[in-house]
Coordinates of C-alpha atoms in Angstrom, one line a residue:
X65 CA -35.2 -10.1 4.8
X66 CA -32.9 -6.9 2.9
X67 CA -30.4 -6.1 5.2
X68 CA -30.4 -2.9 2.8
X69 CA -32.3 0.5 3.2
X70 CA -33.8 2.7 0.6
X71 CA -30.6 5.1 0.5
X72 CA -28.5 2.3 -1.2
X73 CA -30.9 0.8 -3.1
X74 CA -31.7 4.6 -5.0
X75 CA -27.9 4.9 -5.7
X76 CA -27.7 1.9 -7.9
X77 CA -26.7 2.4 -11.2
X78 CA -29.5 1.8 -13.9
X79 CA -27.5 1.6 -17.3
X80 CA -25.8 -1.0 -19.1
X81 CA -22.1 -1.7 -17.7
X82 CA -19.3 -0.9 -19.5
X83 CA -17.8 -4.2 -20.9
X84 CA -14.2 -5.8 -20.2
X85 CA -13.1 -4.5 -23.6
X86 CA -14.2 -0.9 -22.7
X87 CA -12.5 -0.5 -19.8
X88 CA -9.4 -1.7 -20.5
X89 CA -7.8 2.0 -21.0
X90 CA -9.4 2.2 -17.5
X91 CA -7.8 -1.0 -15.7
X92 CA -4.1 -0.1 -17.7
X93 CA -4.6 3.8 -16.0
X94 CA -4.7 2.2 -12.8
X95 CA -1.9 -0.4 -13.3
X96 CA 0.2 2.7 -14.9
X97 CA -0.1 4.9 -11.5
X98 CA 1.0 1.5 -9.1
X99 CA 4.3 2.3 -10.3
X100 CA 4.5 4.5 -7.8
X101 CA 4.3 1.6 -5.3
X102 CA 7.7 0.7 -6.8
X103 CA 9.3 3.8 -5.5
X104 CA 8.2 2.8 -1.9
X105 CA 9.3 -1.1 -2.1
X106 CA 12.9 0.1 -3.6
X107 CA 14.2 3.1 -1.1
X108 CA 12.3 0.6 1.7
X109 CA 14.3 -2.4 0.1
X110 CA 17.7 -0.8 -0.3
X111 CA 18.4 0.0 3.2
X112 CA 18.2 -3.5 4.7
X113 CA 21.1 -4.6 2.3
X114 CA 23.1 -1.5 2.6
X115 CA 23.5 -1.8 6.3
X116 CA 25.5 -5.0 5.8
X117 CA 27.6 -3.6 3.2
X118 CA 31.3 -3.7 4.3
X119 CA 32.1 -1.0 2.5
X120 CA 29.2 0.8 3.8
X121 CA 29.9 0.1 7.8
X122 CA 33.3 1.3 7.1
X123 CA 32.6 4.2 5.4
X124 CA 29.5 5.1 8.2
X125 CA 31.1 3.5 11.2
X126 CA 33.3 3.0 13.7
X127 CA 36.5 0.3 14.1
X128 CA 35.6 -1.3 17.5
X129 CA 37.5 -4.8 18.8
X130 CA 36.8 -6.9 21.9
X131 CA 38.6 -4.3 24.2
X132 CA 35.7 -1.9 23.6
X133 CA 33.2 -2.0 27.1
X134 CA 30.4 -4.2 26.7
X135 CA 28.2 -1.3 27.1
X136 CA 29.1 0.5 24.2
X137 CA 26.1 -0.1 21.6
X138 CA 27.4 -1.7 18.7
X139 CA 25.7 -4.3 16.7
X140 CA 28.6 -6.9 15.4
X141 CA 29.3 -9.7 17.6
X142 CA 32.8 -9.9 15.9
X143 CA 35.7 -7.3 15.8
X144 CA 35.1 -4.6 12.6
X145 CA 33.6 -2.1 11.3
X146 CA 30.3 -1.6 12.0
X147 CA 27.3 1.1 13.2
X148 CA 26.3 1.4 16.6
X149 CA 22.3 0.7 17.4
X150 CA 21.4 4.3 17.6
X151 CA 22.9 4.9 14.0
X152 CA 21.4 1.8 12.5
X153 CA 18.1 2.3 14.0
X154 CA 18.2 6.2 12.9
X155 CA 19.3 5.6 9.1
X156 CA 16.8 3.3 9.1
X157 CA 13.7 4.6 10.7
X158 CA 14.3 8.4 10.0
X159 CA 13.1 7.5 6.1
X160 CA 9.8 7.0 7.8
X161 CA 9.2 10.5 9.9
X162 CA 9.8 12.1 6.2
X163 CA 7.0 9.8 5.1
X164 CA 4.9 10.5 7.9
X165 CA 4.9 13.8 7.0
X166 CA 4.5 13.4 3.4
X167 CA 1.6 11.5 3.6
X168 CA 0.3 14.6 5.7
X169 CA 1.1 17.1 2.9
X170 CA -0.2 14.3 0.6
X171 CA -4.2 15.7 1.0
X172 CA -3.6 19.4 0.6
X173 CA -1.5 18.8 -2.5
X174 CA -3.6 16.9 -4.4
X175 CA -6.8 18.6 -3.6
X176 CA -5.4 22.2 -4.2
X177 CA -3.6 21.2 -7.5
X178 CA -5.2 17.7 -8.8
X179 CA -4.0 14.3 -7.8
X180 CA -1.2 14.3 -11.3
X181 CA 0.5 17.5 -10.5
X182 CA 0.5 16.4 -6.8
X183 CA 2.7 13.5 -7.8
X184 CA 5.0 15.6 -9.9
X185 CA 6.1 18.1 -6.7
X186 CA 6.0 14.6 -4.8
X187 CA 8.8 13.8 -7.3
X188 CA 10.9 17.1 -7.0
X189 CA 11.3 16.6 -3.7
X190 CA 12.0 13.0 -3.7
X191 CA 15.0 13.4 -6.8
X192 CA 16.2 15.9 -3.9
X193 CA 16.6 13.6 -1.4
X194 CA 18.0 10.6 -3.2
X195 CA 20.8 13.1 -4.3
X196 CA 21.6 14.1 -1.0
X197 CA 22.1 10.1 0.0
X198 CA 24.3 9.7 -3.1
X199 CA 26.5 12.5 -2.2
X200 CA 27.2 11.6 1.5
X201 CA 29.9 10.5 3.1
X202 CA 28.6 10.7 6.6
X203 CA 25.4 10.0 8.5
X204 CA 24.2 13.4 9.2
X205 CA 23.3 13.9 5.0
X206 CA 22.9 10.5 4.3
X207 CA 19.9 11.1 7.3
X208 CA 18.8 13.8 5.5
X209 CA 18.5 12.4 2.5
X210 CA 16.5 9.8 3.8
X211 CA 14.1 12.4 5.4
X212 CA 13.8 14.4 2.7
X213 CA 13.1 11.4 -0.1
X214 CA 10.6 10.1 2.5
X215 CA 8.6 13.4 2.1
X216 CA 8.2 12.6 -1.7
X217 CA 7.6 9.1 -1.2
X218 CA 5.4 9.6 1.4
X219 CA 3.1 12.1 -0.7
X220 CA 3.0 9.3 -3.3
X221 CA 2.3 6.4 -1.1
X222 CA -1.4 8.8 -0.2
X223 CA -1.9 9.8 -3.6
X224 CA -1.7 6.9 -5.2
X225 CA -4.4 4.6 -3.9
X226 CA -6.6 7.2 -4.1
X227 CA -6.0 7.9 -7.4
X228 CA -6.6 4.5 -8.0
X229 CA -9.6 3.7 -6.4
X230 CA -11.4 6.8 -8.1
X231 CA -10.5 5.2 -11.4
X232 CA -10.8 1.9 -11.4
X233 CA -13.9 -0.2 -12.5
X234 CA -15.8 -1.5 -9.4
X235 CA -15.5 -4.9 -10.9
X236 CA -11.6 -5.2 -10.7
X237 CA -11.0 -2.3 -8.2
X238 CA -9.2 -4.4 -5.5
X239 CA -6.9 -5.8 -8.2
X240 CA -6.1 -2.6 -9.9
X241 CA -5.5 -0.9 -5.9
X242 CA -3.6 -4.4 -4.9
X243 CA -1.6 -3.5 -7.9
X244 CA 0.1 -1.2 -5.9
X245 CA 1.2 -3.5 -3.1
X246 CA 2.3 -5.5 -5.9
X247 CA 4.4 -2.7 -7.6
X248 CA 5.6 -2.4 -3.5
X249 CA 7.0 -6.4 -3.9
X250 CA 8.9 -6.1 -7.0
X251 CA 10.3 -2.9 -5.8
X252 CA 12.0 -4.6 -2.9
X253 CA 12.9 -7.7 -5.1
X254 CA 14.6 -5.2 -7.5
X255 CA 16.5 -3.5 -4.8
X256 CA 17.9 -7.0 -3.1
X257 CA 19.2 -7.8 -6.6
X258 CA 20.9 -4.3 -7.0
X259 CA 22.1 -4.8 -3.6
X260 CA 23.5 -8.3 -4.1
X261 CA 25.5 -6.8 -7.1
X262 CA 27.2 -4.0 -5.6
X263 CA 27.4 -5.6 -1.9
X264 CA 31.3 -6.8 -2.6
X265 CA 32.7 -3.0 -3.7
X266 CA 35.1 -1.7 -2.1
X267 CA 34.3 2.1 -3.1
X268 CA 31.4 4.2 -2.3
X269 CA 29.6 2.5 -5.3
X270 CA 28.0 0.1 -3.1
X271 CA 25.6 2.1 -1.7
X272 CA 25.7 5.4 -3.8
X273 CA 24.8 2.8 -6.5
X274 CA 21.6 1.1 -5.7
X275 CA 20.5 4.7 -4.7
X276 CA 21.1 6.7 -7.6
X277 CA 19.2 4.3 -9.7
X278 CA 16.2 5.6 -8.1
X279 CA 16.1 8.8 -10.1
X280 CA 16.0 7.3 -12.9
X281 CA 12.5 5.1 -11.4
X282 CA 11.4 8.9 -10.5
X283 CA 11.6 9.9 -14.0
X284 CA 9.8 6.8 -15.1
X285 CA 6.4 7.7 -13.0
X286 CA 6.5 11.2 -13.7
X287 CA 6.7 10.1 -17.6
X288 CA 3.5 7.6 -16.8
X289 CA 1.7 10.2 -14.9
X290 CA 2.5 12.7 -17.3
X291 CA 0.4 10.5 -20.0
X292 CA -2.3 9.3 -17.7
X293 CA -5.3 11.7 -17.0
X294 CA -6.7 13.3 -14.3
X295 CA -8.8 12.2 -11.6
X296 CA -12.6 12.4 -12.8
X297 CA -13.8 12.8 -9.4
X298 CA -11.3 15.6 -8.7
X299 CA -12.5 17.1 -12.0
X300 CA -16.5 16.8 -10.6
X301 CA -15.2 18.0 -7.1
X302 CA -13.7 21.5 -8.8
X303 CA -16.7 22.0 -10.9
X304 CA -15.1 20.8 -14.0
X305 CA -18.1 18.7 -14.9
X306 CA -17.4 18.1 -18.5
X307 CA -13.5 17.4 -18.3
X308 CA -14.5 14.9 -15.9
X309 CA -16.3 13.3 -18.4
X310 CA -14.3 13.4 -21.0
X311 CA -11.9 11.5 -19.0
X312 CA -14.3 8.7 -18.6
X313 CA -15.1 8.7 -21.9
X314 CA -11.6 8.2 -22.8
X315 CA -11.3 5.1 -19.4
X316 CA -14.5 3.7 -21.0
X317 CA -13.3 4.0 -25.0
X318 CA -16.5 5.7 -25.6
X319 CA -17.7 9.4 -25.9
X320 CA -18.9 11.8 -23.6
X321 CA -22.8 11.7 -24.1
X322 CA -22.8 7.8 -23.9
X323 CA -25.1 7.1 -20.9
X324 CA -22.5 5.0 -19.0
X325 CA -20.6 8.3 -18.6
X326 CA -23.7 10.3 -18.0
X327 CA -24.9 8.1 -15.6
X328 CA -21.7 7.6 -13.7
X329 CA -21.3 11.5 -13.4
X330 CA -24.0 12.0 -12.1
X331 CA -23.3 9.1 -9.4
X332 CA -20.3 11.0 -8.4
X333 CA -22.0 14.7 -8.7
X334 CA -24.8 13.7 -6.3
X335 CA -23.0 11.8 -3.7
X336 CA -20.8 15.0 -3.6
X337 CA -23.4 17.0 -3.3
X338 CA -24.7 15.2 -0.5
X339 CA -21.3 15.1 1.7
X340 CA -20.0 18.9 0.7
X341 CA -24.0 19.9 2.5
X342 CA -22.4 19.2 6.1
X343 CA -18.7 19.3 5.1
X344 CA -16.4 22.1 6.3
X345 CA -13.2 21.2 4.4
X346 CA -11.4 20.6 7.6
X347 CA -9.8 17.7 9.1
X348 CA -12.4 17.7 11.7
X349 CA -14.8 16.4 8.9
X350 CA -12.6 13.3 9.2
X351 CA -14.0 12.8 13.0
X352 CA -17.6 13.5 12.5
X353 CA -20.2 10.7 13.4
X354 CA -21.9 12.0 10.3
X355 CA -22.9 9.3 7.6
X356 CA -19.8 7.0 9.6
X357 CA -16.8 9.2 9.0
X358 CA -15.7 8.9 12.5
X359 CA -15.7 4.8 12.4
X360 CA -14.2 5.1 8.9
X361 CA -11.4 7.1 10.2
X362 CA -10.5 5.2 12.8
X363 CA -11.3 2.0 10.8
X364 CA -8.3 3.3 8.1
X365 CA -6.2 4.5 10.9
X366 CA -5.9 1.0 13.0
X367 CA -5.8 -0.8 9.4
X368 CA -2.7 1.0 8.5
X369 CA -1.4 0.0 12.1
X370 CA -2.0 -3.6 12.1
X371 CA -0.6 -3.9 9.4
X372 CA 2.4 -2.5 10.5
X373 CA 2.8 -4.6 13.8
X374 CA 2.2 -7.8 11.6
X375 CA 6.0 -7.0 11.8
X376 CA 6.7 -7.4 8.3
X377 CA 9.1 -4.4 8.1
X378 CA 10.9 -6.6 10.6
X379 CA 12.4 -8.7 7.2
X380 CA 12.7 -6.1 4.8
X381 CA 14.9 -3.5 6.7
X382 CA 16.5 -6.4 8.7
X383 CA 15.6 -9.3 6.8
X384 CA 19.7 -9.7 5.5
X385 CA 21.3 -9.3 8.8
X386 CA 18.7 -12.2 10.2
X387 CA 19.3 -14.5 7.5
X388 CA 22.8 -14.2 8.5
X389 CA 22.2 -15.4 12.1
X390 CA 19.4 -18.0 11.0
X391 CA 22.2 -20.1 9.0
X392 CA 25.8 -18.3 9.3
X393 CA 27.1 -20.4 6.6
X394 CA 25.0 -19.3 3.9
X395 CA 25.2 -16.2 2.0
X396 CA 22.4 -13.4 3.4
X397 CA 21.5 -11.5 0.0
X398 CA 20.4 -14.5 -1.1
X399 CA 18.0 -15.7 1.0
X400 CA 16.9 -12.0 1.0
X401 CA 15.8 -12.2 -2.8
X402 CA 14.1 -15.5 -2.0
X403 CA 12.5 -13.8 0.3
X404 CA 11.2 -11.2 -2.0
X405 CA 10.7 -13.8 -4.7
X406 CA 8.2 -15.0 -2.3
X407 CA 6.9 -11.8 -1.8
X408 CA 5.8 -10.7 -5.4
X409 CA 4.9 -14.3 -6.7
X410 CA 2.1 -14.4 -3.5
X411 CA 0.7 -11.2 -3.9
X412 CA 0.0 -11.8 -7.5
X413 CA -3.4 -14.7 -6.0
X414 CA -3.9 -11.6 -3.7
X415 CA -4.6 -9.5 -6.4
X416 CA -7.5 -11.8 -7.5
X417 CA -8.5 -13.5 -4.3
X418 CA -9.6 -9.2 -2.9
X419 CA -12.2 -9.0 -5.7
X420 CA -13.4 -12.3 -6.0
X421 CA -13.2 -14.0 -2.5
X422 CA -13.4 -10.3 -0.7
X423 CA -11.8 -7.9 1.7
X424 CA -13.5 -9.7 5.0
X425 CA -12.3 -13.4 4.9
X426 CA -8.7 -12.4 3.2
X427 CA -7.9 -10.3 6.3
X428 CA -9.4 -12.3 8.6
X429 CA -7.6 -15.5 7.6
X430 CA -4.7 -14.0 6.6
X431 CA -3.8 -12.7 10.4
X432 CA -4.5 -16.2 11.3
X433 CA -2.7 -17.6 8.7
X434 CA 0.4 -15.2 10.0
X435 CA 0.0 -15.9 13.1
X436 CA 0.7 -19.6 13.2
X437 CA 3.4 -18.9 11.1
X438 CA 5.1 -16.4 13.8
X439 CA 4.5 -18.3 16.9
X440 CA 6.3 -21.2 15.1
X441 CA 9.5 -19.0 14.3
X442 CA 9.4 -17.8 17.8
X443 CA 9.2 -21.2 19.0
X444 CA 11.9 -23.1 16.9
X445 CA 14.0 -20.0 17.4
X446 CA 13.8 -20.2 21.0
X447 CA 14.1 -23.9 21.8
X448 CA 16.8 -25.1 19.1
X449 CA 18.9 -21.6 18.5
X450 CA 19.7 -20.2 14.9
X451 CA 23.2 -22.0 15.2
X452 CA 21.1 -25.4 14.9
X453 CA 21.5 -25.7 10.4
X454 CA 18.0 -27.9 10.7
X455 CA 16.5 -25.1 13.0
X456 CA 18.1 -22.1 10.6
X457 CA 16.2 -24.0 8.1
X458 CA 13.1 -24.3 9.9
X459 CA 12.9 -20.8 10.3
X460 CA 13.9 -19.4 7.0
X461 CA 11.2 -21.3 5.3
X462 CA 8.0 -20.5 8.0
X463 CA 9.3 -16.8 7.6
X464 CA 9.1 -17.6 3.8
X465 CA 5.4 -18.6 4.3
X466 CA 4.3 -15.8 6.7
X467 CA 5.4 -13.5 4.5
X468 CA 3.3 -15.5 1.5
X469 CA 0.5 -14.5 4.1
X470 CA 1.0 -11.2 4.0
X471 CA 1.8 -10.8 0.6
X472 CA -1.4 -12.5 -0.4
X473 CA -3.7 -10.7 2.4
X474 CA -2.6 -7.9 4.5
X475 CA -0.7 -6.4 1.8
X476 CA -2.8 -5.5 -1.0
X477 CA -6.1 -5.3 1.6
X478 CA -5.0 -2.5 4.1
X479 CA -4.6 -0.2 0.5
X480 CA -7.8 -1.2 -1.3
X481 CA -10.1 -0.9 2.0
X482 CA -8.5 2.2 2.9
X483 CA -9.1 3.7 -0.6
X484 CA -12.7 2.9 -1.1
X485 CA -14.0 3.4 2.5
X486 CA -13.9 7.6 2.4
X487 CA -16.3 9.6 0.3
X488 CA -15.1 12.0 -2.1
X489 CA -15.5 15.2 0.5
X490 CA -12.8 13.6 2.9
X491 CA -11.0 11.2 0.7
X492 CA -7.8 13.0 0.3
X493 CA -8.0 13.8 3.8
X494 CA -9.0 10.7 5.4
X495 CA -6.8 8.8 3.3
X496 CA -4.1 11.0 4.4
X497 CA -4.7 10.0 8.3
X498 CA -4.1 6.1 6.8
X499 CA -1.1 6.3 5.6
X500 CA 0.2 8.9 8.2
X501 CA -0.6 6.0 10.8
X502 CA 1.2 3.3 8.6
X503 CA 4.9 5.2 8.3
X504 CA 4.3 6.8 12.3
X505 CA 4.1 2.8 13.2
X506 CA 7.1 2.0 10.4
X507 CA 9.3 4.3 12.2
X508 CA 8.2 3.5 15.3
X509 CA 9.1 -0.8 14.4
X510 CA 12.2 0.3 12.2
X511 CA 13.6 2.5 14.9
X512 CA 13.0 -0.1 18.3
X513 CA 13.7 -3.6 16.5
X514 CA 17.4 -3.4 17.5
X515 CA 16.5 -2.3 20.8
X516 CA 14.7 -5.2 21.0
X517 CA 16.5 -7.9 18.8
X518 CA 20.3 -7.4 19.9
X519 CA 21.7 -8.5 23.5
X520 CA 23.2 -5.8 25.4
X521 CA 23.2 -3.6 28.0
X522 CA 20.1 -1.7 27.8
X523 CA 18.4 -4.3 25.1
X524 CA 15.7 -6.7 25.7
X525 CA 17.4 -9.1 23.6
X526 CA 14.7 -10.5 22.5
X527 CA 16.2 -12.5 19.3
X528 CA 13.8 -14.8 17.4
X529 CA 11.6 -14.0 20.4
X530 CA 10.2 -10.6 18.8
X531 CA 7.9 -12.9 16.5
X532 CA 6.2 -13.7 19.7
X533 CA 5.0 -10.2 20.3
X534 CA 4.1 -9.9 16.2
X535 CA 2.2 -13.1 16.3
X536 CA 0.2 -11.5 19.2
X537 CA -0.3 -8.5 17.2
X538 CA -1.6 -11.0 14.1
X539 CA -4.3 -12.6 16.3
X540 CA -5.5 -9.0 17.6
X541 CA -5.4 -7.6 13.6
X542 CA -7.9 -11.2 12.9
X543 CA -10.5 -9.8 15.7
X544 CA -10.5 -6.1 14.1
X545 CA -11.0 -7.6 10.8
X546 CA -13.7 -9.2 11.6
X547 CA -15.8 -7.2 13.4
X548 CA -14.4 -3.6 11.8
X549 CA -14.3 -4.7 8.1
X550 CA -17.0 -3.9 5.7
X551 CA -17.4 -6.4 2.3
X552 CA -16.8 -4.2 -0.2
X553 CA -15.8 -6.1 -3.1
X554 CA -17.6 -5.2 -6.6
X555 CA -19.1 -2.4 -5.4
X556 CA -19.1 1.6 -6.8
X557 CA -17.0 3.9 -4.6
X558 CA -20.8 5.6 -4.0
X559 CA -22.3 2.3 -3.0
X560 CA -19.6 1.7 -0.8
X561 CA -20.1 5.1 0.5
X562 CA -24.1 4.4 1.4
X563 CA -23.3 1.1 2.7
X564 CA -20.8 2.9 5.5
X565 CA -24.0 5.5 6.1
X566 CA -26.7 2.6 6.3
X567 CA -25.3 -0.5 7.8
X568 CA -22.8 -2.4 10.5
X569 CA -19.9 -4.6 9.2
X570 CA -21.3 -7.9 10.8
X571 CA -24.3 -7.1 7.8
X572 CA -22.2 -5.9 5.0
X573 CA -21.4 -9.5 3.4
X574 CA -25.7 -9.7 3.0
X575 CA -26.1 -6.6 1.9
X576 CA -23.1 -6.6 -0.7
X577 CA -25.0 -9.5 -2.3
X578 CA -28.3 -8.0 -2.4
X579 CA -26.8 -4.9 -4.0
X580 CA -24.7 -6.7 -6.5
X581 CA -28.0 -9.3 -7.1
X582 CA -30.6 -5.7 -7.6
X583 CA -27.9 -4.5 -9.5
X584 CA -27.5 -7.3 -12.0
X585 CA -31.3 -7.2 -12.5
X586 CA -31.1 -3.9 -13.6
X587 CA -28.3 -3.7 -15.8
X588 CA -29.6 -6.7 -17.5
X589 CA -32.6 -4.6 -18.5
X590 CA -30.7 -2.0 -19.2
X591 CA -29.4 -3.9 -21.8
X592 CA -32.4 -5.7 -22.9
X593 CA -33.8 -2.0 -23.5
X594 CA -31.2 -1.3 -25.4
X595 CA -30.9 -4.1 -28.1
X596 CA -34.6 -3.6 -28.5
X597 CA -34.5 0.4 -29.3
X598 CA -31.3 -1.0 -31.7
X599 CA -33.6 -3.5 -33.2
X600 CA -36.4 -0.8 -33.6
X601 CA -34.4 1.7 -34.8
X602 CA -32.9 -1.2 -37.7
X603 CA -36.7 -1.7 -38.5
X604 CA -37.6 1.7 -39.0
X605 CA -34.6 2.3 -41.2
X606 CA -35.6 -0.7 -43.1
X607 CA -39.1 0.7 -43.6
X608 CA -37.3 4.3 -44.8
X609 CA -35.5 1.9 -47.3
X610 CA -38.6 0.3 -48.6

């Protein structure tokens, strides 16, 4: 029985497909803008080495030995120099209020100016910020900084995705959007390895270092976005009708008037049309029951979150410092670039496994998968200590393989779902609530973890205990996948879009097949039609010949 209604079924496209070849310009646009997930891995990845710079404690901290009161809040359980909680906690979370309110400004930016010049300011005001961590001495700038960059990046973390998903073939659009996540990885991998080879200066090169680089990876985006085009759906949404399809004549390596371009302009021109009839350009359009927007709101929202509390951000702003305590005896940046070895090679099947397994069972296995993982870190880490080498080593490698989990699932999914499940009238917008909810909950992790990790007076002290509370968190993110998440995979940002408007998430894997299936069908004689008026066209010129 069709699980799908007439609404979905008269969106379908009816020409022949563009072909792998032809969208390649298409696929490398996509892969050219995840460079901007790089900005985001690196400043997140820098910090968590920084803070156990030597160089950097002294420079940042305070000299405290073991006749300072138990109650005063530092973090070091030895004599030295070090940063109390409250400092460590706000140099590390304060990046992410920046970001919050980046991704804010994110949706205004980009729908006032276009989603390429959006980046561009994005990357004026991050260049500021990085400049004002390089120059500071003291944590009042060096906060500042952080704030300040965190605007940029947090304008390019909602820009981005979007960008992506409204240029990326349907066929490969998780990949192209996981690209991003990926980009995320090597950032952080870069940044260990930067950190690792500046950690043992004894100037203000250790940390002004590893920051400063990232003006040059500024430069490098603005450069690629500087080349790449425009958004065509931005371009139909101003009324610029025929730029729009210039630019995907020049994704598709065809010309404007080819019916693939026609065809998919159209697609995009009537689903605006329908959305702008009840849209106010407000946020409030974000909350409507209209066509879904309110359960795709709150869908993107609680994404974002979850996969936050999977407590990843746990590892990679203190990932060093618990590598330290897991096995003493070892060297912490190192295990920290395993750790983000492990990180980029896993999200690489990711990247595959979102278009051609789909969103649904990667994010619902995933949380499982992380969840087993967690409860048995909390578990060794409880019973046999992290002074125990066999235990240390116990630990190390499960956290190695829940964050293969989330490399490989949560990672890349929370961006491709949350770019694909908004139409065009509230996509900037929507989007902008996502990622707004993803650095509110980053803060809100990067800021209590020492609260709750260290021992103390006023602490929980909590230890390898916190992975109890994010394997909890994993199991709840595996319900909400499952009964939240639509199947999306292979479909058209409009077909999407209808399916939302038509249908409940327990039906969408049915109904994603049925589409694909009628779809198929009709492509194929799409082509068939084709190769015959060639062939007739061949014969009549043969005739004319004769």
């Amino acid at each position: 029985m069709p699980v799908i209604n007439d609404a979905v079924k008269s969106n379908l496209p009816v020409v022949r497909p563009a072909t792998f070849k032809q969208s390649i310009p298409a696929i490398l646009i996509g892969v050219a803008a995840a460079f901007g997930g790089f900005l985001y891995g690196y400043d997140t990845g820098t910090i968590s080495g920084i803070l156990a710079m030597e160089h950097f404690r002294k420079t940042f901290g305070v000299f405290w030995d073991v006749n300072i009161p138990s109650n005063f809040d530092l973090t070091n359980p030895k004599p030295g120099y070090d940063l109390s909680t409250g400092k460590q906690s706000l140099v590390t979370s304060i990046l992410s209020l920046g970001t919050f309110a980046g991704s804010l400004m994110g949706a205004p930016i980009s729908d006032a100016v276009g989603r390429r010049p959006g980046i561009w300011i994005a990357l004026v005001i991050f260049s500021i910020g990085v400049a004002m961590q390089t120059a500071s001495t003291a944590v009042p700038l060096f906060a500042g900084g952080r704030v300040v960059a965190g605007l940029g990046v947090g304008i390019v973390s909602t820009i981005v995705p979007m960008y992506q998903s409204e240029t990326a073939p349907r066929w490969i659009r998780g990949a192209v959007v996981s690209a991003y996540q990926w980009a995320i990885t090597i950032g952080l991998l870069i940044a260990a390895i930067v950190n690792k080879g500046t950690a043992n200066r004894s100037d203000t090169g250790c940390y002004r270092i590893p920051i400063a680089i990232q003006l040059v990876f500024g430069a490098i985006l603005g450069l690629l976005f500087f080349l790449i085009p425009e958004s065509p759906r931005w371009l139909v949404k101003r009324q610029r009708r025929d730029e729009a399809c210039q630019v995907l004549a020049r994704m598709y390596s065809t010309t404007p008037d080819d019916e693939v371009v026609q065809a998919e302009a159209f697609l995009i021109e009537n689903n605006l049309q329908i959305e702008l009839s009840v849209s106010t350009d407000s946020y409030m359009d974000c909350f409507k029951t209209h066509r879904n927007y309110l359960s795709r709101t709150l869908t993107g929202i609680f994404l974002q979150a979850w996969q936050q509390l999977t407590g990843i951000n746990f590892i990679f702003y203190y990932g060093t410092t618990f590598f330290q305590s897991a096995i003493p005896s070892a060297d912490p940046f190192v295990f920290t670039i395993i750790s983000n070895i492990v990180n980029v090679f896993s999200t690489v099947p990711g990247m595959w496994a979102m278009d051609k397994v789909g969103r649904r069972p990667l994010l619902f296995y995933g949380a499982l998968w992380m969840t087993v993982c967690e409860y048995i870190v909390a578990i060794v880490g409880t019973t046999q200590g992290t002074g125990n080498k066999a235990a240390g080593r116990s630990l190390v490698a499960f956290v190695c393989l829940y964050i293969a989990a989330f490399a490989s699932t949560w990672g890349p999914g929370a961006w491709v779902v949350c770019g694909e499940i908004f139409p065009l009238a509230i996509r900037a917008k929507a989007l902008s609530l996502c990622v707004a909810s993803n650095w509110l909950w980053n803060f809100a992790i990067g800021y209590a973890t020492p609260y709750l990790v260290h021992k103390g007076h006023g602490y929980a002290g909590l230890g390898t205990k916190v992975f109890f509370i994010w394997g909890s968190t994993c199991l709840i993110a595996s319900l909400f996948a499952f009964f939240t998440i639509y199947e999306t995979a292979g479909l058209s940002l409009e077909e999407v879009d209808e399916m939302y408007a038509s249908i409940g998430p327990l039906q969408s894997t049915a109904a994603n097949a049925e589409i694909t299936q009628r779809r198929n069908v009709l492509e194929a004689e799409a082509v068939q039609q084709e190769v015959e008026r060639t062939d007739m066209k061949a014969g009549d010129l043969k005739l004319e010949t004769v």
